[in-house]
XYZ file of C-alpha atoms in Angstrom:
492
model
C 0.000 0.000 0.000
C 2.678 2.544 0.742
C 4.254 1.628 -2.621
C 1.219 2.431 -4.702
C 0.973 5.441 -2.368
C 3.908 6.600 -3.258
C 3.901 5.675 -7.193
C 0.504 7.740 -7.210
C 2.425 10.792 -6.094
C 5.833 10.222 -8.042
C 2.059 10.522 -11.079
C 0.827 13.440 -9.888
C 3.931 15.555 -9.734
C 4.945 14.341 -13.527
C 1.099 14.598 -14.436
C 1.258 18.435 -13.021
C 4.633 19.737 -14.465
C 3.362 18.180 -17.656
C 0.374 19.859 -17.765
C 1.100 23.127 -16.504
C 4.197 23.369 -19.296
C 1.767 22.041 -22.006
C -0.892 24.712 -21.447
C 1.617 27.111 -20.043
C 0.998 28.925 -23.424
C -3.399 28.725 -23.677
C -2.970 30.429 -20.095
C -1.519 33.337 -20.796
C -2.740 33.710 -24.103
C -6.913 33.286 -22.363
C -6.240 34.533 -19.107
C -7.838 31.380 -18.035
C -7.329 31.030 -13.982
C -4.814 27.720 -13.939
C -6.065 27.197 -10.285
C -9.455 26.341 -12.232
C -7.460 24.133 -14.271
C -5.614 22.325 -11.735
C -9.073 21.855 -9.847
C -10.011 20.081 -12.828
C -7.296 18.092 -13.017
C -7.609 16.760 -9.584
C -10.746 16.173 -9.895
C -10.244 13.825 -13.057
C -7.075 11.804 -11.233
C -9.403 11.900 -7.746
C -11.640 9.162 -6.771
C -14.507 10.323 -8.888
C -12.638 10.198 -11.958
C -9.611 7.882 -12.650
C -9.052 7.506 -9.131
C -5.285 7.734 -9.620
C -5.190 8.666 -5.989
C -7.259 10.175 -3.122
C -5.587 12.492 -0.364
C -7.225 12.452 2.872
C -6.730 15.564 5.145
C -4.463 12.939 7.399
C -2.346 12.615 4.338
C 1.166 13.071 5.319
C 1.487 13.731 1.672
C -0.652 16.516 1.895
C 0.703 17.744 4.778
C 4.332 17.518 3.502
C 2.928 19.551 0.111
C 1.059 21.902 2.126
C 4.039 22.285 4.217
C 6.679 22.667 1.733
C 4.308 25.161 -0.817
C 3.537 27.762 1.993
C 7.515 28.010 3.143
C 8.237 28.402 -0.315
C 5.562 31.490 -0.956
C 6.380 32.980 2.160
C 9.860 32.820 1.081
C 9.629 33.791 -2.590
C 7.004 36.816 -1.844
C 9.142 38.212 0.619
C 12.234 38.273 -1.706
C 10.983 39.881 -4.642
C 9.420 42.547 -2.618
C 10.555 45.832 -3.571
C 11.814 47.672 -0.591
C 12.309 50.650 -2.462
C 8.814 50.575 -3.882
C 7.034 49.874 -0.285
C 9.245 52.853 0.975
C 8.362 55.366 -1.709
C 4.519 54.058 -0.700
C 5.060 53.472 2.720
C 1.562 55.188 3.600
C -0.297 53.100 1.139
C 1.689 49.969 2.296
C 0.517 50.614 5.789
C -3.256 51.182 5.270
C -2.977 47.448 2.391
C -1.473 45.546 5.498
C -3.181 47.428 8.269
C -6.902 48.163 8.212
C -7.651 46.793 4.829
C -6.303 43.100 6.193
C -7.049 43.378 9.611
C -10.345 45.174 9.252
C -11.831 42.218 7.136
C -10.431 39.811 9.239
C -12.125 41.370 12.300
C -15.813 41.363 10.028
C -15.777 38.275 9.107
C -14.403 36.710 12.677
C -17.620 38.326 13.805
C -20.004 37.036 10.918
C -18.526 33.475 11.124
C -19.658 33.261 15.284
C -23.045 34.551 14.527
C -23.738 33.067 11.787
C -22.146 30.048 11.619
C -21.847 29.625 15.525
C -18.543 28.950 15.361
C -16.422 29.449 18.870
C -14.667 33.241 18.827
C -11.099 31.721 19.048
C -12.600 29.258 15.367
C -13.644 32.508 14.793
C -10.571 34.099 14.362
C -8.798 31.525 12.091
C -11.568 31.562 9.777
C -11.443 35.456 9.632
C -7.671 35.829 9.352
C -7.417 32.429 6.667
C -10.175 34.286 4.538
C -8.380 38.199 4.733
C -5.376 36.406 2.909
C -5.627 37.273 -1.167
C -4.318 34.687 -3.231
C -1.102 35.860 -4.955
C -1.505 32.681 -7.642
C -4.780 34.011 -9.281
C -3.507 37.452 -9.354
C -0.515 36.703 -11.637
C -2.450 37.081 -14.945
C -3.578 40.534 -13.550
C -0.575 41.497 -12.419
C 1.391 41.169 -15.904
C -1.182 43.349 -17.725
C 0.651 46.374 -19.196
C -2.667 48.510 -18.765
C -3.613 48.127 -15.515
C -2.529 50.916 -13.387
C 1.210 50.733 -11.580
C -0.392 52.025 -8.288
C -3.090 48.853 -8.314
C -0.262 46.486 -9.193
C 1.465 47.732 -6.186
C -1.107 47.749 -4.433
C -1.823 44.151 -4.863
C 1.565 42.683 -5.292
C 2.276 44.381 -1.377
C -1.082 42.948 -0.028
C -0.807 39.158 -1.589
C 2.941 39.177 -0.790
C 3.202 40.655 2.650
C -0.464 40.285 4.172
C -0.236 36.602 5.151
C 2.617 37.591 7.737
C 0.258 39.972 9.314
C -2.321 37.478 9.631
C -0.310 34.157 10.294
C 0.206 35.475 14.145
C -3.498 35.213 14.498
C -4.231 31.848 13.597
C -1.354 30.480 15.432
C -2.390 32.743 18.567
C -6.235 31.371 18.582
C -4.473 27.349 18.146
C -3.359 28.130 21.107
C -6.947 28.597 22.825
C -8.425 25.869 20.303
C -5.874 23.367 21.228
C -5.922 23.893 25.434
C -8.580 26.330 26.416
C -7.804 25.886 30.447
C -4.199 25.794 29.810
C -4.209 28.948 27.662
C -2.241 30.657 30.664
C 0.005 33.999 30.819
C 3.015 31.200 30.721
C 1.879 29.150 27.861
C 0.416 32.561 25.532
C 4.200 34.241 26.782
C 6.445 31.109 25.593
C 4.166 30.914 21.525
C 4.640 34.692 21.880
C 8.435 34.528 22.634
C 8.324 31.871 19.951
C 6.248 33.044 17.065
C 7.370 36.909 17.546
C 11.434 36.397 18.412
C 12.744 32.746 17.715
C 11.226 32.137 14.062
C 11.795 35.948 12.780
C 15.162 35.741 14.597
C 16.457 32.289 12.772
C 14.876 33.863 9.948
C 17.048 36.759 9.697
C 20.127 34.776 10.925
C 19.910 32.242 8.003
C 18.605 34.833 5.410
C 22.063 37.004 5.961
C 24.282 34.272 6.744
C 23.266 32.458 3.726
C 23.458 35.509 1.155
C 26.701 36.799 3.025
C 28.512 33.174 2.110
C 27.204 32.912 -1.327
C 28.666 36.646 -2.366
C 31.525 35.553 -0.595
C 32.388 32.421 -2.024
C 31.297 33.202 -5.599
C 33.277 36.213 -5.253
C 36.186 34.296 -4.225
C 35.530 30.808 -6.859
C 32.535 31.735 -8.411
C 28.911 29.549 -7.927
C 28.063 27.623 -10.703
C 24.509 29.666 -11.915
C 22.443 26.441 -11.817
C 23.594 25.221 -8.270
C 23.178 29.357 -7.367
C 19.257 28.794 -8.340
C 19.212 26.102 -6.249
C 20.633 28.161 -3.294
C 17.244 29.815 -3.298
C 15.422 26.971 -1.677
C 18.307 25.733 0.413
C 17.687 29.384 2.067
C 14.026 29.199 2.664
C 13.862 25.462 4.073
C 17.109 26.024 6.741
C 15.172 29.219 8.037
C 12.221 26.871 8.487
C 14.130 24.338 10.061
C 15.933 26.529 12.787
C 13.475 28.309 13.417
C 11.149 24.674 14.492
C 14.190 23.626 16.076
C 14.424 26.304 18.287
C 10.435 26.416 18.962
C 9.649 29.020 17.138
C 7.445 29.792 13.774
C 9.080 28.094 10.343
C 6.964 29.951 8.202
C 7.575 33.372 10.122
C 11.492 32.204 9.431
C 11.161 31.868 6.222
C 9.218 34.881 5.070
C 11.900 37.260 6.915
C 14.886 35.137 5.747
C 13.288 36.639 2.370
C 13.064 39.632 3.732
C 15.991 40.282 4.928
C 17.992 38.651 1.420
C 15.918 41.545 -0.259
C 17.213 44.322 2.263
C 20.734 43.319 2.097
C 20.820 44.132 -1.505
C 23.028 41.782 -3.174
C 23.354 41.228 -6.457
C 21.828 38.077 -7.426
C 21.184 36.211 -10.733
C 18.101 36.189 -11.726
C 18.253 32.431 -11.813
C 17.943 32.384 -8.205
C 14.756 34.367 -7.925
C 13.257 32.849 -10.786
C 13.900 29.342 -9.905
C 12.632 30.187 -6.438
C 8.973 31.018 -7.883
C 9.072 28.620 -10.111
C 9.345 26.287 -7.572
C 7.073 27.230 -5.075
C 4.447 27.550 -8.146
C 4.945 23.831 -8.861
C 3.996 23.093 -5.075
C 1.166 25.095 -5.119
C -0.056 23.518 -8.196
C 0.237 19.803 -6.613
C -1.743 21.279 -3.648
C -3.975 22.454 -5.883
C -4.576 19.389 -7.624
C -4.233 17.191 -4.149
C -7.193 19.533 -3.013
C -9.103 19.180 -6.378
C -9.255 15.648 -6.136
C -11.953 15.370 -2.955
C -10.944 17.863 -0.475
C -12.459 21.288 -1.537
C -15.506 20.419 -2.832
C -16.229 19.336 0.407
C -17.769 23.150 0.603
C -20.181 21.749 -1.698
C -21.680 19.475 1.441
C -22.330 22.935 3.309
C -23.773 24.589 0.977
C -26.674 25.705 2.425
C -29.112 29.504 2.440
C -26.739 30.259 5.785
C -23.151 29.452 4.507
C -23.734 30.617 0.693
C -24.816 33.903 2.431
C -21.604 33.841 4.851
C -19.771 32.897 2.067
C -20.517 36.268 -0.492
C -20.542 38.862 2.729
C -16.890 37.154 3.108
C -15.806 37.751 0.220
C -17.691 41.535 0.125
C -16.245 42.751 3.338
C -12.559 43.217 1.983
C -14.000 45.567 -0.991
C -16.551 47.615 1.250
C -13.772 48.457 3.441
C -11.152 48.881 1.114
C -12.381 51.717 -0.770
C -12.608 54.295 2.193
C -9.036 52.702 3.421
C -7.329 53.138 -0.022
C -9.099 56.491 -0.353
C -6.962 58.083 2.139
C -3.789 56.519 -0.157
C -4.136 59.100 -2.730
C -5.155 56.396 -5.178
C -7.049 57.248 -8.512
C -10.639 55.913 -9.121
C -9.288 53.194 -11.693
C -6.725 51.925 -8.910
C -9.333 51.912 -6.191
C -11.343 49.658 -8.203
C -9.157 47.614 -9.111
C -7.798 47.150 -5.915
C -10.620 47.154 -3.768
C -12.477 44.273 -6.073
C -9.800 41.792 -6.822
C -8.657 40.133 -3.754
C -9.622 36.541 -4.500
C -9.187 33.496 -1.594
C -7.074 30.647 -2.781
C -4.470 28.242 -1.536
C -3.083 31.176 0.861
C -6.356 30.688 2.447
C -6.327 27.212 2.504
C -3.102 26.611 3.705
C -3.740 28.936 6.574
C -6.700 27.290 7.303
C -5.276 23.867 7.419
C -2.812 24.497 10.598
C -5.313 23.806 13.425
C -6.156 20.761 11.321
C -2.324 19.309 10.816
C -2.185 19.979 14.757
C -5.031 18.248 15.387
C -7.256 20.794 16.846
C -10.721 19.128 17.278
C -13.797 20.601 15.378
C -10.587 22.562 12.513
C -12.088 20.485 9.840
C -15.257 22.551 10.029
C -13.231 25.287 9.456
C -11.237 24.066 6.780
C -15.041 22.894 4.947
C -16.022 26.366 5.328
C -13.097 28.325 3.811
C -13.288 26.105 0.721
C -16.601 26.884 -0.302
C -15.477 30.417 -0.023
C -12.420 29.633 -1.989
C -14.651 28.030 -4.578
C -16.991 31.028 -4.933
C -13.787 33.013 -5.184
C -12.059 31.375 -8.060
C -15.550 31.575 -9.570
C -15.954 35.531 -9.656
C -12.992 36.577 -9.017
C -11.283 34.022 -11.663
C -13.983 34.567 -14.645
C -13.093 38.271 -13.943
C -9.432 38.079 -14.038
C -10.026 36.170 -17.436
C -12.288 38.886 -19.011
C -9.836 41.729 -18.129
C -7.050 39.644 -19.364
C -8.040 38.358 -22.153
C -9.571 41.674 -23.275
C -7.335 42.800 -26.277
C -4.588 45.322 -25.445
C -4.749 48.687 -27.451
C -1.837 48.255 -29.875
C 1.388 50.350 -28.461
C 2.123 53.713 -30.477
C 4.837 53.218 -32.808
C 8.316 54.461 -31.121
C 9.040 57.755 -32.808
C 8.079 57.724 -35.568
C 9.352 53.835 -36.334
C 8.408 52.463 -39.786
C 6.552 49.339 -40.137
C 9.483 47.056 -41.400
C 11.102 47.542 -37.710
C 11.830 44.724 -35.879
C 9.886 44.080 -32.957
C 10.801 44.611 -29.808
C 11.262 41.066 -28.058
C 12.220 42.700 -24.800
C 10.721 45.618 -23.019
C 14.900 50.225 -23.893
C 17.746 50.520 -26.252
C 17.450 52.635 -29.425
C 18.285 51.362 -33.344
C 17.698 53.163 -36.455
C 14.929 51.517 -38.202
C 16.237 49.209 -40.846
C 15.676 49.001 -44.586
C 15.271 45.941 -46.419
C 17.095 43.818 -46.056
C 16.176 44.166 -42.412
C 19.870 44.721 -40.695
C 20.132 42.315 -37.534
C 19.960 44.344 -34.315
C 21.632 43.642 -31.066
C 20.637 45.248 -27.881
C 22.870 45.760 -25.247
C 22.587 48.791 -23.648
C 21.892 50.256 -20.377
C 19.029 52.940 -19.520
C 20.264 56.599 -18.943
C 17.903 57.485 -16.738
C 18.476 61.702 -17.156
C 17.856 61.053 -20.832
C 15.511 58.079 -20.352
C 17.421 56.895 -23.758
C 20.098 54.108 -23.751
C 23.583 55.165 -23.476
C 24.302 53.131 -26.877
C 22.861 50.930 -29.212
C 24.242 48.602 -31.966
C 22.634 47.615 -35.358
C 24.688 45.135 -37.293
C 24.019 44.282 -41.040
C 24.224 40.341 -42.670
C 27.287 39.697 -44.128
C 27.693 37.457 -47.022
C 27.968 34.630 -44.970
C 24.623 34.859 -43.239
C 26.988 36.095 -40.207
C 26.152 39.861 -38.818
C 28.375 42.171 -38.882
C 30.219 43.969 -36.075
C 27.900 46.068 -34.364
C 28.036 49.761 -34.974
C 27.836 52.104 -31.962
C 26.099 55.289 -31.681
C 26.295 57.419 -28.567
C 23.420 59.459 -26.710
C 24.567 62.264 -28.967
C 24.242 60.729 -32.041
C 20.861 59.238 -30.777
C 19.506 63.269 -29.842
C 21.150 63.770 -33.626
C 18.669 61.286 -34.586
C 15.576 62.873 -32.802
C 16.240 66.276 -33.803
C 16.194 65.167 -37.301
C 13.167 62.794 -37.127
C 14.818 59.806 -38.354
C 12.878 56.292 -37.760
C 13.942 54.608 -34.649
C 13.031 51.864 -32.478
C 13.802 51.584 -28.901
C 14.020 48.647 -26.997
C 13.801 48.079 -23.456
C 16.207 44.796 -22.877
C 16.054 45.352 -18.826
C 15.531 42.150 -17.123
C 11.676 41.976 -15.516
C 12.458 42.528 -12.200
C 14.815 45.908 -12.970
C 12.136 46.974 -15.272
C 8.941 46.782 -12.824
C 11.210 48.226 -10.209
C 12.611 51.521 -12.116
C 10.218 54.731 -12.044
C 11.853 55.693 -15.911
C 9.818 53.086 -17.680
């Protein structure tokens, strides 16, 4: 039995990375939600389908999944958060992670005891599991060119960072779940100690000790770049692990071991960031699929007048109190409504959610049946909506002073090349923004040579490329900044 247990899931991971490269493609081109998809594909390989395999909530697969895919968003959020960014916004940061998480949570803590009778400490967890936003169906959103760049920082801040403001409650209420009579000043001081000092602490500790060696040593020998992506998760599961070790909160750890790579600053390929996501997307895709085999439509068995009705106000309560919080941001009407409507629930909610029930807490699978019809719901609206707006064709990008129709197109999003005649000259890009001219600093354009080779490049300075303006020749620039240093510069 534990063989075919563990052939089924050596299936479903080659079943999912198969699947989610195949149709990586359909959706981006559709905007179609792949949490959707992966639901669908669980629910094919699950017991009412193929029946490939069926993961109970006591499944230390699921657990190890569950596990593994939260320390690895925590992780991977944190680092790609732009400091600068949250600095330069620091107000609207504070009102994203302060009221408009916290407020919600506190609403629908109080809607889930009266109307689902639920204890205030179950209360609580369900509250704070359904305040989290889902960072996975947000991605589609978040690479549209046309939505505004407040909104996108606005949502990238609250489905990165708000699960850190909101984990501390649901391990807080275990407590009184768990032990009610022994939920003394001793026991609430030691999770404090534990969940506020020891797991940030080890977090931090690993986080610089592990950047500091890997500058060091690459520096010194050099890192090979594929065992330097790899680096990225060796980071985010030793924060975990000191951090249980020493009794405090792994997933705490590994958020501010993030953190705290992305204050120090260091230059780091973008191998090791990308890897990182990539990763912790393939685990959230399993759980996805694990979840879509029986688990969440257990919210199905619930669904009755009562919870459908608990279920909407749950997910109304973030956008009724969202647009007076953001208002006092500054933000523009189009950001505000973006903002304030798309926060769908997803795995972040889930996996929150599913702590009391890993720990055994009696009466947590209640909880756990009640945030997935809510997560359901969510990927409903909130995913058909995200589809619309992304699949809703982009108005075509004005041509780049003046450029003439035979220019190349621009593969990458900054450098500047005079516009070719036939035969179309080969153009290589290589050039860094100047950001007081908000032109490259040089550009190259080589021509074919007989032998199908191009040329050496030739190089024209910012000069030359004013020259250019002033005289209203054809140009094309090109913007060949890696994604991260583009979404992070103001001179875009």
């Amino acid at each position: 039995m534990a063989l075919e247990t563990f052939t089924a899931t050596i299936a479903l991971i080659g079943i999912v990375i198969l699947v989610a490269s195949l149709l990586s493609g359909v959706v981006e081109r559709t905007g179609i939600p792949q949490v959707a998809i992966f639901l669908l594909v669980g629910a094919a390989l699950g017991p009412f389908g193929l029946g490939v395999f069926d993961l109970g909530l006591d499944s230390p697969a699921l657990h190890a999944l569950a596990t593994l895919g939260l320390v690895l968003v925590l992780f991977s959020d944190a680092i790609s958060i732009d400091l600068g960014a949250v600095k330069r916004n620091a107000r609207l940061a504070l009102l994203v992670l302060g009221p408009g998480s916290l407020i919600p949570a506190a609403l629908i803590a109080v809607a889930s005891h009266y109307m689902m009778g639920l204890a205030w400490a179950a209360s609580a967890i369900v509250g704070a599991s359904l305040a989290s936003t889902d960072p996975v169906l947000l991605r589609g959103l978040l690479r549209r060119h046309d939505i505004p760049t407040q909104a996108k920082l606005a949502l990238r801040m609250e489905s990165g960072m708000n699960d850190i403001v909101l984990l501390p409650i649901v391990v807080f209420s275990m407590l009184f779940l768990r032990a009610p009579d022994a939920a003394g000043h001793e026991n609430v001081g030691r999770l404090a100690l534990g969940l506020l000092v020891l797991g940030p602490g080890a977090g931090v500790l690993a986080g610089f000790v592990g950047i500091t060696l890997l500058d060091r040593v690459r520096k010194s020998v050099g890192v090979r770049r594929d065992y330097e992506s790899l680096y990225a998760l060796g980071v985010a599961f030793t924060a975990f692990a000191a951090a249980e070790a020493a009794g405090g909160s792994g997933f705490l750890a590994a958020f501010t071991a993030g953190l705290t790579v992305a204050a120090l600053d260091v230059e780091l390929c973008d191998c090791f960031l990308d890897y990182g996501e990539a990763t912790a997307e393939m685990f959230l895709l399993l759980t996805f699929v694990a979840f879509g085999a029986s688990l969440i439509w257990r919210g199905f068995e619930v669904a009755t007048v009562r919870t459908v009705a608990f279920a909407l106000l749950a997910l109304a309560v973030r956008t009724l109190v969202l647009f007076p919080v953001l208002q006092r941001a500054g933000l523009d009407r189009q950001s505000l409504r973006v903002v304030a409507w798309f926060g769908p629930r997803g795995l972040s909610t889930l996996l929150l959610v599913l702590l009391p029930v890993f720990a055994g807490i009696p009466g947590s699978e209640q909880l756990f049946t009640i945030c997935c019809l809510v997560v359901l719901l969510s990927v409903l609206l909130h995913g058909s909506a995200i589809a619309l707006i992304v699949h809703r064709p982009q108005p075509d990008a004005a041509p780049a002073l003046g450029a003439a129709s035979a220019a190349p197109a621009a593969t990458s999003p900054g450098d500047v090349v005079r516009a070719p005649a036939p035969p179309a000259p080969v153009v290589t890009a290589a050039a860094p923004i100047d950001q007081e001219a908000a032109v490259p600093a040089e550009v190259s354009i080589g021509d074919s040579g007989d032998g199908g080779e191009p040329a050496l490049p030739e190089r024209i300075t910012l000069d030359e490329v004013r020259q250019l303006l002033r005289t209203h020749e054809p140009i094309v620039m090109l913007d060949v900044r890696t994604p991260r240093t583009y979404e992070s510069d103001p001179f875009i």
